[in-house]
Amino acid sequence: MLELKNVHVHYGKIHALKGVSLEVREGEIVTIIGANGAGKSTTLKTISGLLRPTEGEIRYEGGPIHLVQPSDIVARGLCHTPEGRRIFPELTVHENLDMGAYLRKDKSGIEKDREHVYEMFPILAERREQHGGTLSGGEQQMLAIARSIMSKPRLLMLDEPSLGLAPIIVQQIFEVIARLNREEGLTILLVEQNASLALKTAHRGYVFETGTVLMSDEASSLAANEQVRAAYLGSD
Amino acid sequence: MADLLTPENLVNALSLGALYALIAVGYTMVYGIIKLINFAHGEIYMLGAFWALLVVGMEQATGINLFVAIVPAMLLCAAVGMTVDWSAYLSLRRRLPLADGLSIGGLTLLGVGAIFYKLTGDTTHAWYSEAAHGVFGWSIVALVPVVMLALSIGEKGGMLGRSLGRVSSDRLSALITAIGMSLILQTLAQLVWGADYRAFPQESIPAWMNEPSFHLGDAPVLGKELTMWVVALAMMAGLHLLVSRTKIGTAMRACSMDQETAALMGISVDRVIAFTFLIGSGMAAVAGVLYSVKVGGNISFRMGYYPGLLAFAAAVLGGIGNIRGAMLGGVLIGFLQGFTGGTFTIPFLVMILVLLVLPRGILGEPQATRA
Ligand SMILES: Nc1ncnc2c1ncn2[C@@H]1O[C@H](COP(=O)(O)OP(=O)(O)O)[C@@H](O)[C@H]1O
Ligand SMILES: [Mg+2]
């Protein structure tokens, strides 16, 4: 469904991605784990069109997308929930969801999906007229995921959804991620620093180190790998 | 002091308030999204008057009613506003050298204008003013979009972009580019239409506009003044509805908070910015036409300077980036000027005093902490 071939990305002179290749197949949850600064967010930003690769190719559903505008990528059903939630703080919950559905024209479909995400996250329904900036961290993360779902993606990319949240909230959010994949067939590319939880949720995983793919395997094999355990699952 | 609080001054203050509010919202909306003071906005106001003047007849009345002429004036100003954004500010956002080229071009044109002015002295019968009315003047105007197009085509800014490499842009180059755009438009207007002061022909102005519609105390309120107040109020209400209730308005607010995330939601940020210029420029055009009807004989390439500056002060006073602040600031500046016999000093003094106490302006909130 999504394929990166030898992707290089530079920030000015900084060589952030040095030939990343990876693949996400329809129906999978694929995770990218790795230390801070390994290039995980850069990878997602390049896929969603915020950054341009200096070399290499990105294909989505058969066609190249590495020269496509971010808005056209969203239109093709690929949505990126950025790191740090990035809720529009002075828009209400309702308006934030509307922005997720910005490119859609099907009014009744939007209405149905809105009710659907409110069912998935009842707390958001309670807060629908509240400004996004007044929500708690966990509620903002739920809103960020809900807002992306409003764009009706077929592939959802989540950047560190557990960042800075209490364990019980993280648990809740990961249950939703697994449910979206299982019940709605949503394909998910999940970037995480919480490697143990990510490897439990995902089917396959990639381990990033300083802009390259160090290894890739079934999630269960990675979780059992000595090197991975030592470097990323140390505290378990 | 007491003799300043006259009904005549009140009428004047209300008209000035309407004028500045209509212009100030354009400054503030653009600043809210791209954090740039669009100094060319005063020239959009000036062009609004000129476009309408062209429609109703510059030398000879065409018989077209002024109210009809407002529509093409708004459309043309919206087009100019979007062209300014698309050529200069977009290249600035993308860090293309075209932005520098345009500001240098603006300064050069100003220099050329100044030399002509010096050489000829008498501006009303200047030879260039004759020439500028003809083919020469129009070919300069036609050249500008062609050159802009040639320079900005291609992903890295076309010819200029590739040969000169990227420039680093910051707030200062943004400021210089904006001033450059302002000078370009002023100088072009002078080259094309000369330096004379002009007025709308009487035939184009409906008679009721110069008759009293009612009295405020013992001061008559003329139809053109009432029109200005009513139109300004209606446009402010419409703008408020647009920004708070519609999808594109919500997208404007989203872009002013976080452009990157807006792009991730599928919003074409550059199109939302273009739309912002469209709305702001259209409102400035209305201000340009209606205020020129009110005062009469003020239409010239210079006319955008002071109203632009005072409306900018109004936007800052109300809290730059805040639309309601710009409306409030516009009315306040209008009242300060109206009740002090048209001075420029007092509005600015008050603005500075207010900013000393409220550095973000009256309705400007402290920077929201983003989660
Ligand atoms: N906007 C930027 N400008 C310059 N360097 C950046 C920028 N964003 C990230 N980097 C650098 O690129 C590398 C990868 O960063 P990132 O993709 O954010 O890592 P991760 O998400 O894995 O923590 C880091 O070395 C980081 O310092
Ligand atoms: Mg990151």
XYZ file of C-alpha atoms and ligand atoms in Angstrom:
635
model
C 0.000 0.000 0.000
C 2.839 2.365 0.967
C 6.433 1.935 -0.044
C 9.550 4.011 0.585
C 12.578 3.231 -1.553
C 15.966 4.586 -0.544
C 14.568 7.903 0.769
C 17.018 10.630 1.721
C 15.952 13.867 3.418
C 18.055 16.904 4.301
C 17.341 19.855 6.563
C 19.743 22.258 4.953
C 23.068 20.542 5.543
C 21.739 18.056 8.093
C 21.294 14.636 6.517
C 18.267 13.397 8.522
C 17.243 10.316 6.497
C 19.981 8.318 4.828
C 18.321 5.882 2.476
C 15.216 4.665 4.286
C 13.232 1.857 2.679
C 10.096 0.488 4.229
C 6.742 -0.955 3.329
C 3.252 -0.942 4.794
C 0.729 -3.483 3.473
C -3.009 -3.065 3.528
C -4.604 -4.012 6.852
C -1.382 -3.930 8.855
C -0.243 -2.029 11.895
C 3.411 -1.243 11.275
C 5.474 0.476 13.916
C 8.642 2.539 13.696
C 10.631 2.596 16.920
C 13.928 4.252 17.685
C 15.624 6.767 19.919
C 14.999 10.491 19.899
C 16.400 12.063 16.746
C 16.487 8.805 14.787
C 14.373 10.299 11.981
C 10.948 8.843 12.744
C 9.017 12.131 12.550
C 11.012 13.174 9.500
C 9.878 9.981 7.788
C 6.202 10.710 8.472
C 6.529 14.350 7.411
C 8.123 13.263 4.158
C 5.345 10.772 3.455
C 2.662 13.388 4.112
C 4.341 15.886 1.808
C 5.550 18.450 4.357
C 9.133 17.618 3.407
C 10.586 16.637 0.046
C 13.068 13.794 -0.275
C 16.356 14.814 -1.847
C 16.615 11.316 -3.280
C 14.492 8.189 -3.474
C 10.858 7.430 -4.088
C 7.615 7.115 -2.128
C 4.754 5.161 -3.655
C 1.237 5.002 -2.283
C -1.357 2.674 -3.789
C 0.841 2.206 -6.810
C 1.593 5.861 -7.660
C 4.502 8.106 -6.672
C 3.539 10.730 -4.067
C 6.844 12.345 -3.158
C 6.105 15.408 -5.316
C 2.430 15.707 -4.371
C 1.050 18.567 -2.228
C 0.061 17.678 1.372
C -3.595 18.464 0.676
C -3.688 16.066 -2.284
C -2.120 13.359 -0.166
C -4.892 13.782 2.419
C -7.403 13.612 -0.424
C -5.970 10.236 -1.423
C -6.742 8.795 2.004
C -3.412 9.145 3.787
C -3.606 11.166 6.987
C -0.839 12.127 9.416
C -1.549 12.856 13.089
C 1.480 14.928 14.091
C 3.685 14.570 17.131
C 2.566 16.638 20.105
C -1.132 16.422 19.071
C -1.177 19.914 17.535
C -4.823 20.602 18.277
C -6.027 24.024 17.043
C -6.208 25.554 20.526
C -8.738 28.294 19.823
C -11.110 26.194 17.750
C -13.786 24.188 19.511
C -13.679 20.390 19.531
C -16.431 20.468 16.930
C -14.498 22.884 14.692
C -11.314 20.852 15.068
C -13.224 17.849 13.743
C -14.575 19.972 10.896
C -11.017 20.818 9.885
C -10.253 17.101 9.725
C -13.098 16.770 7.247
C -11.983 19.859 5.324
C -11.686 18.200 1.921
C -14.895 16.199 2.151
C -18.087 17.321 0.480
C -20.483 14.578 1.668
C -22.382 16.410 4.409
C -24.324 13.389 5.650
C -21.203 11.212 5.653
C -19.352 13.828 7.704
C -22.260 13.975 10.149
C -22.229 10.175 10.489
C -18.480 10.038 11.040
C -18.720 12.792 13.615
C -21.266 10.778 15.579
C -19.018 7.757 15.155
C -15.937 9.438 16.656
C -18.089 10.850 19.467
C -19.136 7.262 20.225
C -15.534 6.164 20.139
C -14.484 9.025 22.437
C -17.539 9.996 24.527
C -15.517 12.600 26.424
C -15.144 14.581 23.184
C -18.915 14.645 22.755
C -19.205 16.198 26.206
C -16.600 18.787 25.346
C -17.766 19.541 21.818
C -18.240 23.280 22.333
C -15.064 23.684 24.382
C -11.850 25.123 22.908
C -9.255 22.499 22.017
C -6.659 24.287 24.132
C -8.682 23.700 27.312
C -8.639 19.888 27.007
C -6.303 17.641 28.995
C -3.369 15.977 27.218
C -5.208 12.679 26.871
C -8.326 14.363 25.539
C -6.227 16.311 23.045
C -4.640 13.098 21.796
C -8.096 11.575 21.364
C -9.188 14.682 19.500
C -6.086 14.523 17.301
C -6.882 10.935 16.315
C -10.587 11.709 15.893
C -9.758 14.732 13.726
C -7.628 12.570 11.440
C -10.352 9.936 11.208
C -12.726 12.655 9.998
C -10.673 12.810 6.787
C -11.729 9.170 6.141
C -8.201 7.829 5.717
C -7.301 4.348 4.546
C -3.815 4.728 5.988
C -3.372 6.580 9.267
C 0.061 7.685 10.464
C 0.365 8.383 14.189
C 3.441 10.140 15.591
C 4.040 9.233 19.243
C 0.450 9.122 20.463
C 1.646 8.117 23.963
C 3.881 11.163 24.394
C 3.543 12.655 27.876
C 0.379 10.789 28.816
C -0.444 8.807 31.968
C -0.156 5.003 31.518
C -3.889 4.457 31.911
C -4.650 6.953 29.129
C -1.954 5.424 26.922
C -3.621 2.035 27.421
C -6.964 3.500 26.341
C -5.487 5.106 23.236
C -3.718 1.955 22.146
C -6.943 -0.005 22.547
C -8.594 2.437 20.177
C -5.715 2.081 17.701
C -6.020 -1.713 17.751
C -9.801 -1.463 17.387
C -9.593 0.896 14.408
C -7.360 -1.621 12.690
C -9.327 -4.750 13.662
C -12.898 -3.556 13.267
C -12.604 -0.907 10.575
C -9.733 -2.312 8.583
C -7.711 0.896 8.925
C -4.046 0.460 8.012
C -1.794 2.162 10.563
C 1.802 3.373 10.584
C 2.644 3.963 14.238
C 5.724 5.880 15.384
C 6.521 5.268 19.045
C 9.179 5.683 21.673
C 7.241 3.349 23.952
C 8.658 0.333 22.125
C 7.184 -2.428 24.258
C 3.626 -1.209 23.847
C 4.135 -0.482 20.139
C 5.519 -3.961 19.468
C 2.594 -5.531 21.338
C 0.094 -3.626 19.195
C 1.780 -3.827 15.786
C 2.154 -6.689 13.322
C 5.543 -5.649 12.032
C 8.162 -3.157 13.068
C 11.146 -1.148 11.871
C 13.942 -0.056 14.177
C 15.461 3.292 13.213
C 18.885 4.531 14.171
C 20.333 7.897 13.090
C 18.393 8.143 9.861
C 18.672 4.540 8.733
C 16.672 1.338 9.184
C 18.678 -0.789 11.605
C 16.405 -3.833 11.320
C 12.871 -4.853 10.449
C 10.881 -7.938 11.354
C 7.648 -9.310 12.759
C 6.777 -7.333 15.888
C 6.951 -10.439 18.077
C 10.414 -11.319 16.795
C 11.648 -7.793 17.389
C 10.248 -7.897 20.912
C 12.232 -11.107 21.505
C 15.432 -9.834 19.852
C 18.300 -9.425 22.322
C 19.656 -6.270 20.713
C 16.253 -4.596 20.657
C 15.529 -5.668 24.222
C 18.803 -4.210 25.417
C 18.508 -0.918 23.555
C 14.773 -0.124 23.580
C 12.989 -2.394 26.039
C 15.578 -2.027 28.774
C 13.273 -0.894 31.536
C 10.799 -3.759 31.058
C -11.685 71.041 24.586
C -15.426 71.403 24.833
C -15.627 73.100 21.453
C -14.209 69.958 19.872
C -17.216 67.902 20.991
C -19.446 69.204 18.215
C -21.963 67.227 16.157
C -19.920 68.070 13.058
C -16.904 66.413 14.607
C -19.021 63.415 15.558
C -20.130 62.971 11.955
C -16.539 63.250 10.848
C -15.335 60.843 13.529
C -17.885 58.220 12.541
C -16.833 58.441 8.891
C -13.148 58.200 9.753
C -13.884 55.306 12.084
C -15.668 53.478 9.250
C -12.742 54.228 6.937
C -10.030 52.972 9.273
C -11.997 49.920 10.377
C -12.525 48.860 6.748
C -8.797 49.124 6.040
C -7.522 47.838 9.388
C -9.224 44.439 9.123
C -7.153 43.770 5.992
C -3.890 44.457 7.829
C -4.902 42.354 10.783
C -6.237 39.326 8.875
C -3.069 39.058 6.816
C -0.891 39.539 9.877
C -2.885 36.881 11.727
C -1.967 34.264 9.154
C 1.415 35.145 7.681
C 2.769 37.414 10.446
C 3.569 40.129 7.955
C 2.515 43.775 7.866
C 1.296 44.201 4.323
C 2.359 47.800 3.751
C 0.964 47.619 0.224
C -2.522 47.518 1.732
C -2.812 51.327 1.698
C -2.084 51.197 -2.042
C -4.883 48.666 -2.543
C -7.171 51.271 -0.978
C -5.790 53.859 -3.401
C -6.268 51.533 -6.370
C -9.878 50.929 -5.315
C -10.578 54.617 -5.920
C -8.704 54.598 -9.231
C -10.446 51.513 -10.607
C -13.821 53.037 -9.788
C -12.682 56.306 -11.341
C -11.715 54.484 -14.544
C -15.163 52.907 -14.693
C -17.136 56.111 -14.075
C -14.769 58.087 -16.294
C -11.484 59.786 -15.524
C -11.603 62.565 -18.125
C -15.214 62.329 -19.236
C -18.111 60.771 -17.351
C -19.166 57.446 -18.841
C -22.598 57.738 -17.267
C -22.051 54.689 -15.102
C -23.319 55.006 -11.540
C -20.651 54.978 -8.852
C -22.375 52.190 -6.944
C -22.064 49.989 -9.992
C -18.379 50.870 -10.235
C -17.718 49.597 -6.712
C -18.096 46.007 -7.900
C -15.312 46.011 -10.527
C -13.188 48.082 -8.132
C -13.520 45.366 -5.485
C -12.786 42.604 -7.980
C -9.737 44.345 -9.429
C -8.381 45.171 -5.984
C -8.888 41.573 -4.904
C -6.892 40.532 -7.978
C -4.109 43.005 -7.210
C -4.039 41.937 -3.557
C -3.729 38.286 -4.507
C -1.055 39.129 -7.081
C 0.955 40.974 -4.444
C 0.711 37.929 -2.189
C 1.412 35.470 -4.937
C 4.401 37.286 -6.390
C 6.134 38.867 -3.419
C 4.964 37.264 -0.202
C 4.682 33.713 -1.492
C 8.291 33.894 -2.668
C 9.159 35.231 0.750
C 7.419 32.299 2.440
C 9.156 29.863 0.125
C 12.412 31.782 0.586
C 12.796 32.622 -3.079
C 15.019 35.467 -4.298
C 12.114 37.000 -6.210
C 11.073 38.688 -2.978
C 14.347 40.575 -2.794
C 14.079 41.382 -6.482
C 10.696 42.946 -5.940
C 11.779 45.127 -3.066
C 14.816 46.272 -5.015
C 12.514 46.874 -7.984
C 10.211 48.950 -5.813
C 13.049 51.134 -4.599
C 14.330 51.543 -8.160
C 10.915 52.585 -9.419
C 10.650 55.078 -6.586
C 14.004 56.490 -7.610
C 12.884 56.752 -11.223
C 9.703 58.500 -10.130
C 11.644 60.917 -7.970
C 14.037 61.776 -10.827
C 11.143 62.452 -13.222
C 9.533 64.602 -10.577
C 12.741 66.575 -10.048
C 13.420 67.016 -13.767
C 9.958 68.137 -14.676
C 8.900 70.010 -11.548
C 5.369 70.808 -12.686
C 3.665 67.483 -12.188
C 0.362 68.387 -13.805
C 1.932 68.979 -17.191
C 4.857 66.668 -16.887
C 5.813 65.072 -20.194
C 5.944 61.669 -18.598
C 2.445 62.153 -17.310
C 1.287 62.642 -20.923
C 3.328 59.687 -22.102
C 2.244 57.594 -19.183
C -1.383 57.974 -20.139
C -0.718 56.348 -23.444
C 0.826 53.129 -24.609
C 4.007 53.647 -22.611
C 2.292 53.690 -19.242
C 0.093 50.733 -19.939
C 2.915 48.649 -21.292
C 4.757 49.119 -18.010
C 1.691 47.925 -16.158
C 1.316 44.965 -18.493
C 4.980 44.111 -18.105
C 4.791 43.670 -14.360
C 2.659 40.506 -14.232
C 4.595 39.020 -17.143
C 7.910 39.569 -15.387
C 6.505 38.276 -12.112
C 5.227 35.188 -13.864
C 8.537 34.547 -15.592
C 10.401 34.892 -12.334
C 8.162 32.759 -10.202
C 7.406 29.812 -12.486
C 9.091 26.599 -11.534
C 9.545 24.958 -8.219
C 12.540 26.949 -7.103
C 11.477 30.325 -8.426
C 12.304 29.887 -12.076
C 15.318 31.523 -13.703
C 16.128 33.885 -10.908
C 15.620 31.226 -8.270
C 18.049 28.827 -9.812
C 20.731 31.270 -10.827
C 20.883 33.226 -7.599
C 20.213 30.398 -5.176
C 18.000 30.672 -2.165
C 17.933 33.691 0.062
C 17.372 33.506 3.744
C 14.384 35.548 4.716
C 13.437 36.812 8.106
C 11.185 39.463 9.529
C 13.395 42.238 8.218
C 13.326 41.097 4.610
C 9.568 40.617 5.001
C 9.304 44.233 6.076
C 11.511 45.449 3.237
C 9.570 43.426 0.679
C 6.256 44.788 1.949
C 7.519 48.356 1.751
C 8.931 47.547 -1.702
C 5.511 46.369 -2.883
C 3.931 49.529 -1.535
C 6.435 51.677 -3.442
C 6.006 49.656 -6.636
C 2.252 50.168 -6.634
C 2.514 53.869 -5.771
C 5.095 54.531 -8.431
C 3.208 52.602 -11.082
C 0.066 54.570 -10.265
C 2.011 57.802 -10.618
C 3.554 56.726 -13.910
C 0.208 55.706 -15.352
C -2.136 58.345 -14.009
C 0.203 61.192 -13.157
C 0.384 63.157 -9.960
C -2.806 65.231 -10.194
C -5.541 65.093 -7.619
C -8.775 63.857 -9.125
C -12.408 63.417 -8.153
C -15.315 61.315 -9.319
C -17.403 63.178 -11.906
C -20.562 64.650 -10.356
C -22.726 62.752 -12.888
C -21.654 59.423 -11.409
C -22.695 60.321 -7.877
C -26.422 59.978 -7.119
C -27.862 63.336 -6.001
C -29.157 62.016 -2.674
C -25.600 61.325 -1.558
C -24.923 65.045 -1.277
C -28.208 65.826 0.468
C -28.797 65.581 4.192
C -30.483 62.315 5.138
C -31.032 63.390 8.750
C -29.552 65.695 11.368
C -27.329 64.798 14.278
C -27.971 67.700 16.648
C -27.602 70.587 14.237
C -25.164 68.817 11.957
C -26.579 67.404 8.755
C -25.623 63.836 7.928
C -25.255 63.608 4.176
C -26.327 60.575 2.226
C -22.706 59.697 1.407
C -21.780 59.722 5.080
C -24.711 57.570 6.107
C -23.880 55.200 3.234
C -20.352 54.837 4.485
C -21.473 53.990 8.022
C -24.095 51.521 6.918
C -21.834 49.794 4.402
C -18.973 49.558 6.913
C -21.281 48.093 9.551
C -22.729 45.571 7.109
C -19.277 44.518 5.914
C -18.016 44.109 9.475
C -21.026 41.937 10.323
C -20.525 39.911 7.151
C -16.833 39.446 7.875
C -17.613 38.334 11.407
C -20.064 35.725 10.116
C -17.625 34.569 7.461
C -14.784 34.062 9.910
C -16.795 32.531 12.736
C -19.393 30.428 10.918
C -18.119 29.197 7.571
C -15.703 26.419 6.733
C -13.259 28.706 4.926
C -13.416 31.120 7.890
C -12.626 28.297 10.309
C -9.754 27.303 8.026
C -8.472 30.901 8.180
C -8.430 30.700 11.961
C -6.814 27.251 11.864
C -4.070 28.568 9.560
C -3.411 31.490 11.888
C -2.841 29.014 14.732
C -0.801 26.264 13.058
C -0.136 26.202 9.314
C 1.707 22.905 9.277
C -1.124 21.051 10.975
C -3.648 22.842 8.766
C -1.780 21.438 5.755
C -1.907 17.957 7.298
C -5.694 18.278 7.478
C -5.825 18.883 3.745
C -6.142 22.668 3.885
C -4.283 24.411 1.029
C -2.664 27.057 3.166
C -1.595 29.183 0.197
C -5.168 29.251 -1.074
C -6.499 30.269 2.330
C -3.920 33.068 2.403
C -4.955 34.158 -1.098
C -8.567 34.215 0.072
C -7.553 36.401 3.019
C -5.961 38.885 0.622
C -9.076 38.762 -1.548
C -11.400 39.679 1.317
C -9.124 42.327 2.828
C -8.474 43.955 -0.545
C -12.157 44.003 -1.460
C -12.966 45.807 1.766
C -10.148 48.298 1.234
C -11.522 48.998 -2.263
C -14.927 49.857 -0.824
C -13.252 52.178 1.663
C -11.286 53.826 -1.146
C -14.376 54.524 -3.229
C -16.728 55.641 -0.472
C -14.225 57.860 1.294
C -13.249 59.509 -1.981
C -16.904 60.295 -2.590
C -17.119 61.826 0.859
C -14.105 64.127 0.666
C -13.913 64.662 -3.114
C -10.809 65.623 -5.055
C -8.432 63.385 -3.114
C -7.769 60.642 -5.651
C -4.065 60.424 -6.336
C -1.254 57.924 -6.101
C -0.421 59.311 -2.642
C -3.871 58.897 -1.132
C -3.161 55.517 0.469
C -0.322 56.719 2.612
C -1.968 58.395 5.600
C -5.130 56.272 5.769
C -2.903 53.189 5.445
C -0.688 54.346 8.271
C -3.594 55.251 10.538
C -5.417 52.000 9.804
C -2.214 50.145 10.592
C -2.085 52.057 13.893
C -5.710 51.040 14.442
C -4.916 47.372 13.864
C -2.005 47.543 16.306
C -4.062 49.473 18.854
C -6.844 46.877 18.751
C -4.385 43.969 18.902
C -2.781 42.977 15.613
C -4.132 39.659 14.350
C -7.466 40.162 16.090
C -10.307 41.074 13.726
C -12.630 42.522 16.337
C -9.634 44.440 17.664
C -9.094 46.001 14.239
C -12.735 47.100 14.061
C -12.532 48.605 17.556
C -9.125 50.178 16.884
C -10.426 51.663 13.636
C -13.337 53.343 15.347
C -11.108 54.580 18.209
C -8.518 56.066 15.870
C -11.311 57.586 13.794
C -12.806 59.214 16.899
C -9.436 60.432 18.154
C -8.757 62.063 14.817
C -12.307 63.265 14.225
C -12.616 64.970 17.583
C -9.191 66.609 17.433
C -9.758 68.363 14.145
C -8.066 65.790 11.915
C -4.647 65.632 13.521
C -2.359 62.669 12.996
C -0.284 63.183 16.119
C -2.920 62.521 18.737
C -4.057 59.127 17.387
C -0.434 57.980 17.268
C 0.344 59.354 20.724
C -2.643 57.549 22.191
C -1.660 54.364 20.387
C 1.829 54.534 21.888
C 0.450 55.230 25.359
C -1.964 52.314 25.130
C 0.789 50.006 23.892
C 2.952 50.971 26.865
C 0.236 49.604 29.137
C -1.061 46.815 26.855
C 1.815 45.786 24.582
C -0.434 43.422 22.613
C -3.127 46.018 22.029
C -6.573 46.281 23.536
C -7.978 42.897 22.491
C -4.674 41.139 21.855
C -4.313 38.159 24.128
C -1.025 37.061 25.585
C 0.543 34.457 23.322
C -1.491 31.290 23.814
C 0.581 28.474 25.193
C 0.348 25.747 22.591
C 0.070 22.211 23.906
N 13.270 21.383 11.409
C 14.478 20.789 11.547
N 15.584 21.476 11.203
C 16.809 20.894 11.322
N 17.016 19.662 11.769
C 15.939 18.937 12.135
C 14.615 19.473 12.040
N 13.745 18.530 12.461
C 14.499 17.459 12.812
N 15.803 17.703 12.609
C 16.917 16.753 12.842
O 16.674 15.599 12.093
C 16.958 14.437 12.845
C 15.717 13.551 12.929
O 14.708 14.201 13.673
P 13.266 13.576 13.890
O 12.775 13.033 12.621
O 12.417 14.613 14.546
O 13.580 12.401 14.924
P 12.569 11.529 15.794
O 11.172 11.847 15.405
O 12.956 10.128 15.508
O 12.854 11.904 17.210
C 17.443 14.923 14.203
O 18.857 14.899 14.206
C 16.939 16.316 14.298
O 17.807 17.110 15.059
Mg 9.664 12.610 16.551
